[in-house]
């Protein structure tokens, strides 16, 4: 029950202090995103990756600050519930004209649950549902930048319009040949749209900020004609020298548009859950999310918020969606299909496209690790460039599940392997710490059921996944097929992180030649092996037992069995080189096809644009 009157003056002061804490967080978050433009212009790739990594930590730091400040000023942990009810009402009042109310509500939840130590699942003092609408929020102050820009080209001015779209971002580095690049973009637009009738509302809408990640900057928008909308993204890259480096002289640096991506599927790949978060300067995040959902209607808002670097908001929305799914389903949680893990107990809900992973209390002797080390590996992945090959995870504490929705076999497994993380509270089963991850088909199961063509594609993808991880300075450790999954797009993604290491920390060695017959016939390793020694030649017996798999693997990825491959990449990374790993198919890249002539805009035809 909420109070009829707001009688405690501390309540407003607490609400105001919490909002000031959030505003400080978003100010710092936005500054890190805004300076991505300067780092891109300077080709400061290490700085860009460092900013992506450090920004993830901003939120928890500000929550810790707010909790400490409130406890110091008001001894908030000892306040009665009536005061907290008033705090929430005051906070709602403060958000009525706020540009980011949904993020501020999530910050309130984080601070409040930290102070009160109540379960997220049942706490009546937090925002289980949003109190403030995020529809139609826009900064109306004079000179404020709008969320997106609209352009209204004619058939004669389409080329000039795309030139203006690029110039409006005011990048401080010149393009190598922007006229050429726009011709390539228009050629791709023509191929995508075909001959079409030019409707009176023809327009191009483009988000006002560039999306920065690693070595790229992306223009994101859509073409509207009649009742159809075609999403697109244009990646902008730096021209590199033959040695793969950007020219050291700022005056000689040049940019180019690398590709034109169209449609929901290609945008989904760009905003994939297996990629690092974007750096993008947003005054009204909900407006960006609304625009992006118009491009990718199948992508949940939670994943879009996370892709924009607002992963705490993504977690909050994900949890709300999860509770809603529980209310509208009746199937039971079960032990996840597949080979059981040594350090993780994995379970799922058949009707829900995610899996739940709990760290076990004990491990077999061959797993020399601890809970703290495993959690550190998952944090490493969260902060690292995932290059489309490592699944993002959502980490939760004290999650209460309805006990009657669990199969007895699963409960028995949890009590046996994870007793320290399990708590029964009335009708609830509380798990004190878990990770949630998108469900994929385990690669070992996929290969068993695959046609010859599917098998060949999956094996090639498996090798590509490992090479992308290598480019990102990641050695997966356990490379068995069961530790990789296949997405609905057919991409192979790694998801078992307890043995990953930085590539640069590993020592890649050839297996020494036996010195005598006894060593040659020995069934044991007879040469000395240190903890981070890796012998790529030994991968074959574990991975290539199936003849069909072996033939495909050796045809495409035999270099993965050669220590020189790994050592060469290690040396390049240690020398400061940042590899390119593109979030789109290589055949989409313009330079692969050469420079095309200027496009003649199609004459009007009596048909609509295709729907995407």
XYZ file of C-alpha atoms in Angstrom:
612
model
C 0.000 0.000 0.000
C 1.275 3.436 -0.915
C 0.862 6.274 1.601
C -1.934 8.776 1.214
C 0.400 11.596 2.211
C 4.071 12.367 1.703
C 5.039 13.202 5.269
C 8.744 12.386 5.639
C 11.084 15.128 4.315
C 13.904 12.583 4.018
C 12.011 10.761 1.279
C 12.326 13.589 -1.256
C 15.990 14.158 -0.397
C 16.745 10.439 -0.873
C 14.912 10.386 -4.209
C 16.755 13.466 -5.384
C 20.146 12.055 -4.313
C 19.444 8.825 -6.212
C 18.502 10.724 -9.372
C 21.637 12.859 -9.077
C 23.632 9.621 -8.887
C 21.998 8.347 -12.061
C 22.497 11.650 -13.886
C 26.193 11.536 -13.011
C 26.375 7.989 -14.374
C 24.748 8.867 -17.679
C 26.846 12.015 -18.039
C 30.027 9.908 -17.791
C 28.548 7.156 -19.961
C 27.659 9.646 -22.650
C 31.060 11.328 -22.503
C 32.761 7.975 -23.133
C 30.451 7.415 -26.088
C 30.869 10.921 -27.498
C 34.674 10.735 -27.485
C 34.475 7.572 -29.616
C 34.306 9.908 -32.626
C 37.698 11.410 -31.797
C 39.254 7.994 -31.188
C 37.896 6.765 -34.517
C 39.321 9.777 -36.329
C 42.700 9.172 -34.684
C 42.581 5.426 -35.468
C 43.091 4.776 -31.746
C 41.860 1.186 -31.788
C 43.312 0.187 -28.439
C 41.734 3.277 -26.900
C 38.389 2.439 -28.471
C 38.463 -1.091 -27.086
C 39.599 0.203 -23.701
C 36.685 2.661 -23.611
C 34.245 -0.118 -24.523
C 35.639 -2.232 -21.696
C 35.798 0.481 -19.036
C 32.341 1.844 -19.805
C 30.811 -1.466 -18.712
C 32.119 -0.822 -15.191
C 30.639 2.691 -14.929
C 27.210 1.592 -13.774
C 28.248 -0.507 -10.779
C 30.685 2.193 -9.654
C 27.920 4.799 -9.594
C 25.549 2.409 -7.795
C 28.208 1.779 -5.143
C 28.713 5.542 -4.758
C 24.976 6.169 -4.365
C 24.554 3.383 -1.811
C 27.480 4.644 0.274
C 26.281 8.262 0.119
C 22.697 7.410 1.105
C 23.846 5.226 3.982
C 26.161 7.954 5.227
C 23.522 10.698 5.061
C 20.320 8.871 5.973
C 21.236 5.409 7.336
C 18.915 4.132 4.624
C 19.260 0.439 5.509
C 17.406 1.142 8.767
C 14.560 3.234 7.343
C 11.015 1.854 7.720
C 9.079 0.667 4.670
C 6.777 3.705 4.832
C 9.707 5.968 3.973
C 10.722 3.799 1.000
C 7.176 3.970 -0.314
C 7.384 7.753 -0.230
C 10.852 7.706 -1.828
C 9.487 5.839 -4.828
C 6.571 8.254 -5.270
C 8.884 11.266 -5.109
C 11.220 9.605 -7.604
C 8.350 9.076 -10.042
C 7.530 12.759 -9.744
C 11.110 13.736 -10.531
C 11.052 11.620 -13.716
C 7.974 13.133 -15.372
C 10.073 15.362 -17.666
C 13.283 13.354 -17.620
C 14.799 12.376 -20.998
C 15.881 8.940 -19.760
C 13.236 7.797 -17.238
C 13.507 4.084 -18.003
C 17.244 4.094 -17.259
C 16.702 6.120 -14.087
C 14.088 3.597 -12.897
C 16.581 0.773 -13.392
C 19.207 2.717 -11.434
C 16.661 3.173 -8.631
C 16.087 -0.597 -8.623
C 19.813 -1.307 -8.413
C 20.401 1.072 -5.514
C 17.273 0.064 -3.604
C 17.829 -3.687 -3.818
C 21.467 -3.197 -2.797
C 20.348 -1.321 0.329
C 17.361 -3.434 1.313
C 18.840 -6.821 0.312
C 15.436 -7.978 -0.857
C 14.810 -10.356 -3.713
C 14.409 -8.622 -7.067
C 11.530 -11.003 -7.657
C 9.245 -9.752 -4.884
C 10.385 -6.292 -3.837
C 7.384 -3.966 -3.917
C 9.537 -0.842 -3.635
C 11.212 -1.205 -7.041
C 9.952 -0.616 -10.569
C 8.742 -4.071 -11.593
C 6.843 -2.301 -14.367
C 7.776 1.100 -15.832
C 6.000 4.034 -14.226
C 6.925 6.644 -16.851
C 6.188 6.254 -20.547
C 9.114 6.572 -22.958
C 6.987 7.304 -26.016
C 7.616 10.494 -27.954
C 10.400 11.749 -25.677
C 12.506 14.373 -27.423
C 14.700 17.226 -26.247
C 12.799 20.414 -27.121
C 15.565 22.792 -26.081
C 16.802 25.180 -28.802
C 19.764 23.718 -30.667
C 19.202 20.188 -29.390
C 20.034 17.437 -31.855
C 17.075 15.384 -33.038
C 17.172 11.602 -32.776
C 17.216 11.160 -36.543
C 17.414 13.279 -39.659
C 14.989 13.082 -42.568
C 16.031 13.631 -46.164
C 13.594 14.016 -49.061
C 15.481 13.363 -52.302
C 14.083 13.392 -55.799
C 15.292 11.009 -58.482
C 17.743 13.685 -59.616
C 19.096 14.460 -56.130
C 19.421 10.983 -54.582
C 23.167 10.938 -55.101
C 23.607 14.407 -53.592
C 21.415 13.351 -50.679
C 23.646 10.411 -49.776
C 26.692 12.670 -50.057
C 25.005 15.074 -47.644
C 24.101 12.228 -45.258
C 27.778 11.341 -44.927
C 29.026 14.930 -44.714
C 26.526 15.766 -41.967
C 28.449 13.585 -39.531
C 31.391 15.995 -39.890
C 34.180 13.467 -39.581
C 37.546 15.208 -39.298
C 39.273 12.739 -41.659
C 38.874 13.059 -45.411
C 37.500 10.247 -47.545
C 39.771 8.588 -50.049
C 37.102 9.015 -52.763
C 33.626 9.695 -51.394
C 32.183 10.215 -54.867
C 33.258 6.668 -55.769
C 31.885 5.265 -52.506
C 28.487 6.923 -52.991
C 28.315 5.467 -56.497
C 28.900 2.052 -54.940
C 26.224 2.677 -52.303
C 23.710 3.782 -54.940
C 24.501 0.759 -57.069
C 23.801 -1.451 -54.031
C 20.594 0.490 -53.326
C 19.502 -0.037 -56.916
C 20.200 -3.765 -56.712
C 18.347 -4.006 -53.409
C 15.259 -2.041 -54.447
C 15.126 -2.919 -58.119
C 12.834 -0.927 -60.373
C 10.177 0.731 -58.229
C 7.496 3.400 -58.324
C 8.739 6.569 -56.644
C 6.029 7.422 -54.102
C 5.294 10.919 -52.852
C 6.594 10.149 -49.353
C 9.978 8.829 -50.517
C 12.502 9.674 -47.817
C 15.681 8.541 -46.120
C 15.796 8.602 -42.324
C 19.190 8.369 -40.597
C 20.021 8.269 -36.888
C 21.911 11.421 -35.922
C 24.873 9.705 -34.260
C 27.338 7.267 -35.741
C 27.670 3.822 -34.159
C 31.295 3.083 -33.214
C 32.745 -0.338 -32.507
C 36.352 -1.458 -32.766
C 37.734 -0.103 -36.065
C 34.427 0.893 -37.677
C 31.821 3.650 -37.641
C 28.334 2.853 -38.917
C 25.627 5.019 -40.446
C 22.243 3.476 -39.589
C 18.951 4.378 -41.208
C 16.116 3.338 -43.514
C 14.637 4.155 -46.904
C 10.877 4.762 -46.846
C 8.717 4.599 -49.965
C 4.964 4.259 -49.731
C 4.153 1.575 -47.180
C 7.542 -0.119 -47.297
C 10.689 0.478 -45.291
C 14.151 -0.844 -46.106
C 16.697 -0.745 -43.249
C 20.331 -0.092 -44.131
C 23.731 0.426 -42.532
C 26.921 1.833 -44.081
C 30.217 0.872 -42.401
C 32.993 3.485 -42.614
C 36.585 2.309 -42.218
C 40.094 3.740 -42.351
C 42.219 3.032 -45.410
C 45.109 0.827 -44.290
C 48.599 0.384 -45.689
C 49.680 -3.005 -47.102
C 51.038 -3.916 -43.649
C 47.531 -3.522 -42.202
C 48.210 -0.302 -40.296
C 46.621 3.139 -40.645
C 48.957 5.916 -41.788
C 50.594 7.520 -38.750
C 50.272 11.013 -40.223
C 46.796 12.494 -39.490
C 46.952 14.537 -42.686
C 47.374 11.389 -44.780
C 44.621 9.299 -43.182
C 41.677 8.498 -45.427
C 38.266 6.924 -44.944
C 36.078 4.829 -47.202
C 32.627 3.207 -47.120
C 33.217 -0.528 -47.022
C 29.757 -1.970 -47.755
C 26.026 -1.384 -47.822
C 23.959 -3.669 -45.573
C 20.215 -4.031 -46.103
C 17.259 -5.664 -44.404
C 16.482 -6.953 -40.965
C 18.713 -10.030 -41.101
C 21.866 -8.072 -41.941
C 21.079 -5.473 -39.276
C 20.492 -8.296 -36.794
C 23.984 -9.586 -37.528
C 25.419 -6.109 -36.985
C 23.630 -5.808 -33.620
C 24.235 -9.461 -32.675
C 24.272 -10.662 -29.045
C 27.695 -12.155 -29.823
C 29.336 -8.788 -30.529
C 30.738 -6.006 -28.388
C 28.471 -3.134 -27.424
C 28.400 -0.014 -29.599
C 29.621 3.394 -28.520
C 26.945 5.850 -29.630
C 26.108 9.309 -28.302
C 22.384 9.329 -27.422
C 20.498 12.077 -25.666
C 17.258 10.066 -25.648
C 18.111 6.350 -25.628
C 14.496 5.197 -25.815
C 14.071 7.094 -29.087
C 17.093 5.284 -30.546
C 15.653 1.967 -29.401
C 12.299 2.765 -30.961
C 13.965 3.647 -34.275
C 16.124 0.522 -34.223
C 13.100 -1.662 -33.477
C 11.485 -0.313 -36.639
C 14.515 -1.767 -38.468
C 14.606 -5.033 -36.484
C 11.073 -5.733 -35.179
C 12.003 -9.300 -34.141
C 14.839 -8.146 -31.904
C 13.750 -7.671 -28.269
C 14.147 -4.214 -26.778
C 16.329 -5.745 -24.082
C 18.921 -6.822 -26.662
C 18.858 -3.445 -28.392
C 19.505 -1.604 -25.132
C 22.392 -3.982 -24.432
C 23.832 -3.512 -27.930
C 23.880 0.242 -27.247
C 25.988 -0.324 -24.132
C 23.054 -0.008 -21.720
C 23.353 -3.604 -20.579
C 21.808 -2.979 -17.132
C 18.651 -1.715 -18.815
C 18.829 -4.740 -21.079
C 18.983 -6.988 -18.000
C 16.007 -5.233 -16.439
C 13.849 -5.573 -19.555
C 14.958 -9.169 -20.056
C 13.851 -10.026 -16.530
C 10.467 -8.401 -17.075
C 10.024 -10.389 -20.281
C 11.036 -13.541 -18.411
C 8.429 -12.988 -15.679
C 5.810 -12.373 -18.343
C 6.778 -15.619 -20.071
C 6.462 -17.525 -16.796
C 2.959 -16.139 -16.291
C 1.882 -17.278 -19.746
C 3.490 -20.725 -19.860
C 3.179 -23.969 -17.932
C 6.114 -26.184 -19.004
C 8.840 -27.094 -16.541
C 12.500 -26.276 -16.185
C 14.669 -29.282 -17.007
C 18.305 -30.290 -17.305
C 19.426 -28.935 -20.683
C 19.930 -31.533 -23.437
C 23.492 -32.371 -24.458
C 26.693 -33.394 -22.728
C 26.752 -32.222 -19.121
C 29.449 -29.708 -18.227
C 32.127 -30.284 -15.603
C 31.934 -26.839 -13.968
C 28.475 -25.606 -14.981
C 25.043 -27.075 -14.367
C 22.879 -25.975 -17.295
C 19.083 -26.046 -17.362
C 16.410 -24.593 -19.589
C 12.689 -24.103 -20.102
C 11.689 -25.753 -23.404
C 9.356 -22.896 -24.363
C 11.972 -20.214 -23.665
C 14.932 -19.544 -26.023
C 17.564 -19.163 -23.289
C 19.571 -21.426 -20.983
C 20.442 -20.916 -17.310
C 23.973 -21.735 -16.121
C 24.979 -22.253 -12.489
C 28.563 -22.744 -11.331
C 28.922 -26.026 -9.453
C 30.340 -26.219 -5.941
C 32.919 -28.847 -6.887
C 34.660 -30.055 -10.044
C 36.468 -33.183 -11.249
C 40.255 -33.297 -10.657
C 41.140 -32.346 -14.253
C 39.421 -28.977 -13.759
C 41.898 -26.964 -11.711
C 39.756 -23.893 -11.092
C 37.631 -22.016 -8.568
C 34.302 -20.221 -8.596
C 36.109 -16.881 -8.500
C 38.256 -17.800 -11.497
C 35.221 -18.910 -13.501
C 33.376 -15.678 -12.730
C 36.477 -13.741 -13.796
C 36.443 -15.558 -17.167
C 32.820 -14.600 -17.753
C 33.592 -10.993 -16.847
C 36.506 -11.064 -19.289
C 34.129 -12.105 -22.083
C 31.623 -9.412 -21.090
C 34.289 -6.720 -21.353
C 36.098 -8.113 -24.400
C 35.460 -7.774 -28.118
C 33.305 -10.861 -28.788
C 33.753 -10.559 -32.601
C 30.445 -12.341 -33.235
C 31.837 -15.603 -31.827
C 31.195 -15.446 -28.063
C 27.671 -15.273 -26.678
C 26.827 -12.412 -24.349
C 25.660 -13.489 -20.896
C 23.325 -11.896 -18.380
C 24.508 -12.300 -14.798
C 21.927 -12.305 -11.984
C 21.948 -12.766 -8.230
C 19.155 -14.091 -5.996
C 16.687 -15.079 -8.700
C 13.502 -16.652 -7.327
C 11.832 -19.310 -9.481
C 8.461 -20.980 -8.764
C 9.424 -24.370 -7.286
C 6.531 -26.233 -8.903
C 7.918 -25.363 -12.367
C 11.081 -27.457 -11.776
C 11.370 -31.109 -12.684
C 12.386 -33.229 -9.684
C 15.480 -34.488 -11.514
C 16.706 -30.916 -11.982
C 16.123 -30.049 -8.323
C 18.077 -33.141 -7.301
C 20.972 -32.095 -9.572
C 20.968 -28.571 -8.147
C 20.976 -29.862 -4.559
C 23.836 -32.232 -5.345
C 26.118 -29.970 -7.392
C 25.165 -26.439 -6.225
C 23.874 -26.613 -2.628
C 25.626 -23.393 -1.612
C 23.716 -21.447 -4.295
C 20.296 -22.909 -3.549
C 17.722 -21.612 -1.113
C 14.100 -22.676 -0.697
C 11.779 -19.892 0.404
C 8.143 -20.860 0.668
C 6.952 -21.737 -2.819
C 10.091 -20.322 -4.411
C 13.431 -21.818 -5.315
C 16.042 -19.062 -5.040
C 19.316 -19.393 -6.979
C 21.858 -16.983 -5.543
C 23.980 -16.608 -8.672
C 23.472 -17.636 -12.305
C 24.147 -16.711 -15.912
C 21.525 -16.591 -18.649
C 22.557 -17.109 -22.246
C 20.782 -17.492 -25.582
C 20.059 -21.120 -26.411
C 21.810 -22.563 -29.446
C 22.032 -26.033 -30.939
C 25.230 -27.603 -29.539
C 27.596 -28.130 -32.449
C 28.222 -31.803 -31.611
C 24.456 -32.477 -31.778
C 24.099 -30.390 -34.948
C 26.814 -32.424 -36.680
C 25.101 -35.707 -35.774
C 21.875 -34.579 -37.459
C 23.345 -32.559 -40.342
C 23.209 -33.341 -44.045
C 26.595 -33.527 -45.818
C 26.215 -29.920 -46.993
C 25.216 -28.719 -43.522
C 28.107 -30.630 -41.972
C 30.608 -29.053 -44.359
C 29.244 -25.558 -43.674
C 29.339 -26.091 -39.892
C 32.918 -27.391 -39.917
C 34.084 -24.425 -42.002
C 32.190 -22.100 -39.628
C 33.795 -23.812 -36.630
C 37.263 -23.075 -37.995
C 36.243 -19.518 -38.863
C 34.965 -19.052 -35.301
C 38.301 -20.125 -33.844
C 40.194 -17.820 -36.224
C 37.954 -14.888 -35.296
C 38.645 -15.595 -31.624
C 42.363 -15.687 -32.395
C 42.048 -12.278 -34.077
C 40.472 -10.985 -30.860
C 43.357 -12.324 -28.724
C 41.290 -15.201 -27.301
C 42.394 -18.815 -27.010
C 39.223 -20.838 -26.282
C 41.029 -23.500 -24.270
C 38.600 -26.391 -24.612
C 37.910 -26.543 -28.364
C 35.631 -29.598 -28.336
C 32.538 -29.394 -30.551
C 30.190 -29.467 -27.532
C 31.458 -26.069 -26.394
C 30.225 -24.361 -29.564
C 26.661 -23.707 -30.703
C 24.900 -22.972 -33.985
C 22.628 -19.909 -34.244
C 19.531 -19.625 -36.403
C 21.673 -17.808 -38.971
C 24.014 -20.807 -39.159
C 26.888 -19.048 -37.378
C 29.012 -21.038 -34.965
C 29.431 -19.346 -31.572
C 31.590 -20.325 -28.586
C 29.893 -20.432 -25.176
C 32.045 -22.318 -22.650
C 34.363 -19.810 -21.016
C 35.922 -21.497 -17.993
C 39.186 -22.321 -19.820
C 39.655 -19.305 -22.078
C 42.945 -17.417 -21.969
C 44.393 -14.429 -23.733
C 46.232 -15.718 -26.777
C 49.209 -13.588 -25.814
C 49.493 -15.434 -22.484
C 49.800 -18.840 -24.163
C 52.967 -20.572 -25.368
C 52.362 -22.436 -28.646
C 54.799 -25.295 -29.103
C 55.558 -28.125 -31.461
C 55.471 -31.600 -29.981
C 59.136 -32.537 -29.434
C 60.469 -35.444 -31.471
C 60.884 -38.621 -29.367
C 64.487 -39.257 -28.390
C 64.173 -43.041 -28.267
C 61.799 -45.917 -28.963
C 60.482 -45.940 -25.421
C 59.323 -42.312 -25.692
C 57.868 -42.947 -29.171
C 55.719 -45.838 -27.918
C 54.764 -44.215 -24.631
C 51.061 -43.679 -24.033
C 51.851 -40.798 -21.658
C 53.213 -37.327 -22.325
C 56.937 -37.751 -21.807
C 58.007 -34.133 -22.382
C 57.618 -31.257 -19.864
C 54.401 -29.194 -20.174
C 53.780 -25.906 -18.369
C 50.320 -24.599 -17.506
C 49.834 -22.348 -20.554
C 51.690 -24.504 -23.075
C 49.545 -25.398 -26.094
C 50.369 -28.054 -28.703
C 48.140 -27.438 -31.770
C 49.301 -30.669 -33.434
C 47.442 -32.598 -30.737
C 44.032 -31.083 -31.602
C 43.455 -33.528 -34.466
C 42.783 -36.763 -32.518
C 40.186 -35.019 -30.334
C 38.397 -33.111 -33.106
C 38.751 -35.043 -36.350
C 37.602 -38.591 -35.686
C 34.732 -38.392 -38.194
C 36.118 -38.816 -41.757
C 33.742 -36.255 -43.266
C 34.624 -33.713 -40.618
C 38.332 -34.409 -41.023
C 38.303 -33.938 -44.796
C 36.484 -30.591 -44.629
C 38.564 -29.320 -41.727
C 41.886 -30.153 -43.367
C 40.746 -28.601 -46.652
C 39.920 -25.266 -45.000
C 41.594 -25.030 -41.613
C 44.661 -27.283 -41.526
C 46.667 -24.234 -40.382
C 44.950 -24.478 -36.983
C 47.039 -27.605 -36.353
C 50.268 -25.688 -36.975
C 51.909 -23.878 -34.026
C 53.283 -21.285 -36.448
C 49.733 -20.040 -37.204
C 49.058 -19.326 -33.540
C 52.491 -17.898 -32.817
C 52.325 -15.510 -35.791
C 49.019 -14.064 -34.605
C 50.322 -13.810 -31.059
C 53.301 -11.783 -32.245
C 51.100 -9.456 -34.333
C 48.855 -8.757 -31.356
C 51.833 -8.154 -29.065
C 53.117 -5.676 -31.664
C 49.888 -3.676 -31.249
C 48.029 -4.770 -34.379
C 44.219 -4.929 -34.174
C 42.745 -7.402 -36.647
C 39.629 -6.729 -38.709
C 36.679 -8.999 -37.975
C 33.728 -7.773 -40.024
C 30.126 -8.165 -38.798
C 28.953 -8.890 -42.348
C 29.782 -11.338 -45.099
C 33.031 -10.591 -46.979
C 31.240 -10.647 -50.344
C 29.329 -7.553 -49.213
C 32.540 -5.540 -49.172
C 32.809 -3.138 -52.112
C 36.561 -3.484 -52.588
C 36.136 -7.184 -53.338
C 34.200 -6.331 -56.476
C 36.172 -3.285 -57.528
C 34.855 0.202 -58.231
C 31.559 0.396 -60.095
C 30.499 3.176 -62.444
C 28.028 5.801 -61.295
C 24.500 4.487 -60.982
C 21.691 5.764 -63.098
C 18.640 6.029 -60.852
C 15.915 3.657 -62.151
C 13.058 5.155 -64.085
C 9.685 4.923 -62.300
C 7.950 1.569 -62.691
C 4.528 0.441 -61.585
C 5.592 -1.626 -58.593
C 6.353 -1.071 -54.931
C 9.592 -1.482 -53.017
C 10.056 -4.945 -51.527
C 9.102 -5.339 -47.887
C 11.916 -6.181 -45.441
